[in-house]
Amino acid sequence: MTDVTSETLRRWRESQGWDVPRMARELRKAARDTGEDVAAHHGLVKMIPQWERGNRAPRERYRLLYLKIFEDALVLSRGAEAGVNIAVRLAEVRSRAASLPGPDQIRALEAGALAKPRKTLTPVEIRALAAEAIAQLHEVAGKLTKLSALLGDESGEDKS
Amino acid sequence: MTTRDDQIRQVVAELDVHIAEVEANVAVLKALLAEGEVPGEEDPS
């Protein structure tokens, strides 16, 4: 725990909404569970602010107790952070998928582009472009369905 | 990070690619239509 700063100890405690006496009780409780011998409650109440201010460093037994107490909370916190990132990406990609034109709209664009001779693309190229767009649209629909299955919801959007 | 999270990330990444393909092709089709609307570029016949 050499990379854990005194500031981190305070943040860990505050993340649980614990005051110093509660932190002392939690340390003693964790110590009881592992059969460790630790300072009395009033001693810990004095030491914890000193550790958090960086006036003195906790001994190894206390560092290990801190890790034991906050291990689960830290794992949950990292999991939640990853979940939020996925949710943001998910919302973004679904929004983009929802704004895509449907196959009929693509065919209408194709018909419009074919209606007059174009300098940049031949009719064959325009048809190929529209066909590719519709094929990719089907892929999008397939992936959205797969995503909905993974998420276990019914909110996937079918563009086909 | 669970296997399910990894699968979701993978599908989202694939979706991203397919959506970009559709957007690119549609943009070209729209540009072709717009090209026909620009005065002076229309076929005089």
CSV table of C-alpha atoms in Angstrom, one decimal:
chain,number,residue,atom,x,y,z
A,1,MET,CA,0.0,0.0,0.0
A,2,THR,CA,3.0,2.3,-0.5
A,3,ASP,CA,1.1,4.2,-3.2
A,4,VAL,CA,-1.9,4.9,-1.0
A,5,THR,CA,-1.5,8.5,0.3
A,6,SER,CA,-2.8,10.0,3.5
A,7,GLU,CA,-5.4,11.8,1.4
A,8,THR,CA,-6.6,8.5,0.0
A,9,LEU,CA,-7.2,7.2,3.5
A,10,ARG,CA,-9.4,10.2,4.2
A,11,ARG,CA,-11.2,9.8,0.9
A,12,TRP,CA,-11.9,6.1,1.4
A,13,ARG,CA,-13.3,6.9,4.9
A,14,GLU,CA,-15.5,9.7,3.6
A,15,SER,CA,-16.7,7.7,0.6
A,16,GLN,CA,-18.5,5.5,3.1
A,17,GLY,CA,-19.8,8.5,5.1
A,18,TRP,CA,-17.9,7.4,8.2
A,19,ASP,CA,-16.6,9.8,10.8
A,20,VAL,CA,-13.3,9.1,12.6
A,21,PRO,CA,-14.8,7.2,15.5
A,22,ARG,CA,-16.8,5.0,13.0
A,23,MET,CA,-13.5,4.3,11.1
A,24,ALA,CA,-11.9,3.3,14.4
A,25,ARG,CA,-14.7,0.9,15.1
A,26,GLU,CA,-14.4,-0.6,11.6
A,27,LEU,CA,-10.7,-1.1,12.0
A,28,ARG,CA,-11.2,-2.8,15.3
A,29,LYS,CA,-14.0,-5.0,13.8
A,30,ALA,CA,-11.8,-6.0,10.9
A,31,ALA,CA,-9.0,-6.7,13.4
A,32,ARG,CA,-11.3,-8.9,15.5
A,33,ASP,CA,-12.3,-10.9,12.4
A,34,THR,CA,-8.7,-11.7,11.6
A,35,GLY,CA,-7.5,-12.1,15.2
A,36,GLU,CA,-5.2,-9.0,15.0
A,37,ASP,CA,-4.3,-7.1,18.0
A,38,VAL,CA,-4.8,-3.3,17.5
A,39,ALA,CA,-4.9,-0.2,19.5
A,40,ALA,CA,-7.9,0.7,21.7
A,41,HIS,CA,-10.7,2.7,20.3
A,42,HIS,CA,-9.6,6.1,21.7
A,43,GLY,CA,-6.1,5.4,20.5
A,44,LEU,CA,-7.3,4.8,16.9
A,45,VAL,CA,-9.5,8.0,17.1
A,46,LYS,CA,-6.3,9.9,17.7
A,47,MET,CA,-4.1,8.1,15.1
A,48,ILE,CA,-6.6,8.1,12.2
A,49,PRO,CA,-6.5,11.9,11.7
A,50,GLN,CA,-2.7,11.8,12.0
A,51,TRP,CA,-2.5,9.2,9.2
A,52,GLU,CA,-5.0,11.1,7.1
A,53,ARG,CA,-3.0,14.3,7.5
A,54,GLY,CA,0.3,12.5,6.7
A,55,ASN,CA,1.8,13.4,10.1
A,56,ARG,CA,2.6,9.7,10.6
A,57,ALA,CA,2.3,6.6,8.5
A,58,PRO,CA,0.1,3.7,9.6
A,59,ARG,CA,2.0,0.5,10.4
A,60,GLU,CA,1.7,-2.5,8.1
A,61,ARG,CA,-1.1,-4.2,10.2
A,62,TYR,CA,-3.2,-1.1,9.9
A,63,ARG,CA,-2.5,-0.7,6.2
A,64,LEU,CA,-3.7,-4.3,5.7
A,65,LEU,CA,-6.8,-3.7,7.7
A,66,TYR,CA,-7.6,-0.6,5.6
A,67,LEU,CA,-7.3,-2.8,2.4
A,68,LYS,CA,-9.4,-5.5,3.9
A,69,ILE,CA,-12.2,-3.0,4.8
A,70,PHE,CA,-12.2,-1.1,1.5
A,71,GLU,CA,-11.3,-3.9,-0.9
A,72,ASP,CA,-14.9,-4.7,-1.8
A,73,ALA,CA,-15.9,-1.0,-2.1
A,74,LEU,CA,-13.0,-0.4,-4.4
A,75,VAL,CA,-13.8,-3.3,-6.7
A,76,LEU,CA,-17.5,-2.2,-6.8
A,77,SER,CA,-16.5,1.4,-7.5
A,78,ARG,CA,-14.2,0.3,-10.5
A,79,GLY,CA,-17.0,-1.9,-11.9
A,80,ALA,CA,-19.5,0.9,-11.6
A,81,GLU,CA,-17.1,3.3,-13.4
A,82,ALA,CA,-16.7,0.8,-16.3
A,83,GLY,CA,-20.5,0.3,-16.4
A,84,VAL,CA,-21.0,4.1,-16.8
A,85,ASN,CA,-18.5,4.2,-19.7
A,86,ILE,CA,-20.3,1.3,-21.5
A,87,ALA,CA,-23.7,3.0,-20.9
A,88,VAL,CA,-22.4,6.3,-22.4
A,89,ARG,CA,-21.0,4.5,-25.5
A,90,LEU,CA,-24.2,2.5,-25.8
A,91,ALA,CA,-26.4,5.5,-25.7
A,92,GLU,CA,-24.2,7.3,-28.3
A,93,VAL,CA,-24.2,4.4,-30.7
A,94,ARG,CA,-27.9,3.8,-30.4
A,95,SER,CA,-28.6,7.5,-31.0
A,96,ARG,CA,-26.5,7.4,-34.2
A,97,ALA,CA,-28.2,4.2,-35.3
A,98,ALA,CA,-31.6,5.7,-34.7
A,99,SER,CA,-30.8,8.7,-36.9
A,100,LEU,CA,-29.8,6.6,-39.9
A,101,PRO,CA,-32.2,6.6,-42.9
A,102,GLY,CA,-34.2,3.4,-43.5
A,103,PRO,CA,-33.8,1.2,-46.6
A,104,ASP,CA,-36.7,3.1,-48.3
A,105,GLN,CA,-35.1,6.4,-47.8
A,106,ILE,CA,-31.8,5.1,-49.2
A,107,ARG,CA,-33.6,3.8,-52.2
A,108,ALA,CA,-35.3,7.2,-52.7
A,109,LEU,CA,-31.8,8.8,-52.5
A,110,GLU,CA,-30.6,6.3,-55.0
A,111,ALA,CA,-33.5,7.0,-57.4
A,112,GLY,CA,-32.9,10.7,-57.1
A,113,ALA,CA,-29.2,10.3,-57.8
A,114,LEU,CA,-30.0,8.1,-60.8
A,115,ALA,CA,-32.6,10.5,-62.2
A,116,LYS,CA,-30.0,12.7,-63.8
A,117,PRO,CA,-26.6,11.9,-65.3
A,118,ARG,CA,-23.8,12.5,-62.8
A,119,LYS,CA,-20.3,13.6,-63.5
A,120,THR,CA,-18.8,11.9,-60.5
A,121,LEU,CA,-20.4,8.5,-60.4
A,122,THR,CA,-21.8,6.2,-63.0
A,123,PRO,CA,-25.3,4.6,-62.5
A,124,VAL,CA,-23.7,1.3,-61.7
A,125,GLU,CA,-21.6,2.9,-59.0
A,126,ILE,CA,-24.6,4.7,-57.5
A,127,ARG,CA,-26.6,1.5,-57.3
A,128,ALA,CA,-23.6,-0.3,-55.7
A,129,LEU,CA,-23.3,2.5,-53.2
A,130,ALA,CA,-27.0,2.3,-52.2
A,131,ALA,CA,-26.9,-1.5,-52.1
A,132,GLU,CA,-23.9,-1.4,-49.8
A,133,ALA,CA,-25.6,1.2,-47.6
A,134,ILE,CA,-28.6,-1.1,-47.2
A,135,ALA,CA,-26.5,-4.1,-46.6
A,136,GLN,CA,-24.6,-2.2,-43.8
A,137,LEU,CA,-28.0,-1.1,-42.5
A,138,HIS,CA,-29.0,-4.8,-42.1
A,139,GLU,CA,-25.7,-5.4,-40.2
A,140,VAL,CA,-26.6,-2.5,-37.9
A,141,ALA,CA,-30.0,-4.0,-37.2
A,142,GLY,CA,-28.4,-7.4,-36.5
A,143,LYS,CA,-25.9,-5.9,-34.1
A,144,LEU,CA,-28.6,-3.9,-32.3
A,145,THR,CA,-30.6,-7.1,-31.9
A,146,LYS,CA,-27.4,-8.8,-30.5
A,147,LEU,CA,-26.9,-5.9,-28.2
A,148,SER,CA,-30.4,-6.0,-26.9
A,149,ALA,CA,-30.0,-9.8,-26.2
A,150,LEU,CA,-26.8,-9.1,-24.3
A,151,LEU,CA,-28.5,-6.4,-22.3
A,152,GLY,CA,-31.6,-8.4,-21.8
A,153,ASP,CA,-33.9,-5.7,-23.0
A,154,GLU,CA,-36.4,-5.0,-25.8
A,155,SER,CA,-35.1,-1.5,-26.6
A,156,GLY,CA,-33.0,-2.4,-29.6
A,157,GLU,CA,-34.0,-0.7,-32.8
A,158,ASP,CA,-34.6,-2.5,-36.0
A,159,LYS,CA,-33.6,-0.5,-39.1
A,160,SER,CA,-34.4,-3.2,-41.6
B,1,MET,CA,-14.8,-6.3,-16.1
B,2,THR,CA,-17.1,-9.3,-17.0
B,3,THR,CA,-17.3,-11.4,-20.1
B,4,ARG,CA,-20.7,-9.8,-20.8
B,5,ASP,CA,-19.1,-6.3,-20.6
B,6,ASP,CA,-16.5,-7.4,-23.1
B,7,GLN,CA,-19.1,-8.8,-25.4
B,8,ILE,CA,-21.1,-5.5,-25.2
B,9,ARG,CA,-18.0,-3.5,-25.9
B,10,GLN,CA,-17.2,-5.7,-28.9
B,11,VAL,CA,-20.7,-5.4,-30.4
B,12,VAL,CA,-20.7,-1.6,-29.8
B,13,ALA,CA,-17.4,-1.4,-31.6
B,14,GLU,CA,-18.7,-3.4,-34.6
B,15,LEU,CA,-21.9,-1.3,-34.6
B,16,ASP,CA,-19.7,1.8,-34.8
B,17,VAL,CA,-18.1,0.5,-37.9
B,18,HIS,CA,-21.3,-0.5,-39.7
B,19,ILE,CA,-23.0,2.8,-38.8
B,20,ALA,CA,-20.0,4.8,-40.1
B,21,GLU,CA,-20.3,2.8,-43.4
B,22,VAL,CA,-24.0,3.6,-43.8
B,23,GLU,CA,-23.3,7.3,-42.9
B,24,ALA,CA,-20.5,7.5,-45.4
B,25,ASN,CA,-22.5,6.0,-48.3
B,26,VAL,CA,-25.6,8.0,-47.5
B,27,ALA,CA,-23.5,11.2,-47.4
B,28,VAL,CA,-22.2,10.4,-50.9
B,29,LEU,CA,-25.8,9.8,-52.2
B,30,LYS,CA,-26.9,13.1,-50.6
B,31,ALA,CA,-23.9,14.9,-52.1
B,32,LEU,CA,-24.9,13.6,-55.5
B,33,LEU,CA,-28.4,14.9,-55.1
B,34,ALA,CA,-27.1,18.3,-53.9
B,35,GLU,CA,-24.7,18.3,-56.9
B,36,GLY,CA,-27.8,18.1,-59.2
B,37,GLU,CA,-29.3,21.1,-57.4
B,38,VAL,CA,-26.3,23.4,-57.9
B,39,PRO,CA,-27.2,26.0,-60.7
B,40,GLY,CA,-24.8,25.6,-63.6
B,41,GLU,CA,-24.0,22.0,-62.9
B,42,GLU,CA,-27.3,20.7,-64.2
B,43,ASP,CA,-27.5,19.0,-67.6
B,44,PRO,CA,-28.5,21.7,-70.1
B,45,SER,CA,-30.3,19.2,-72.3
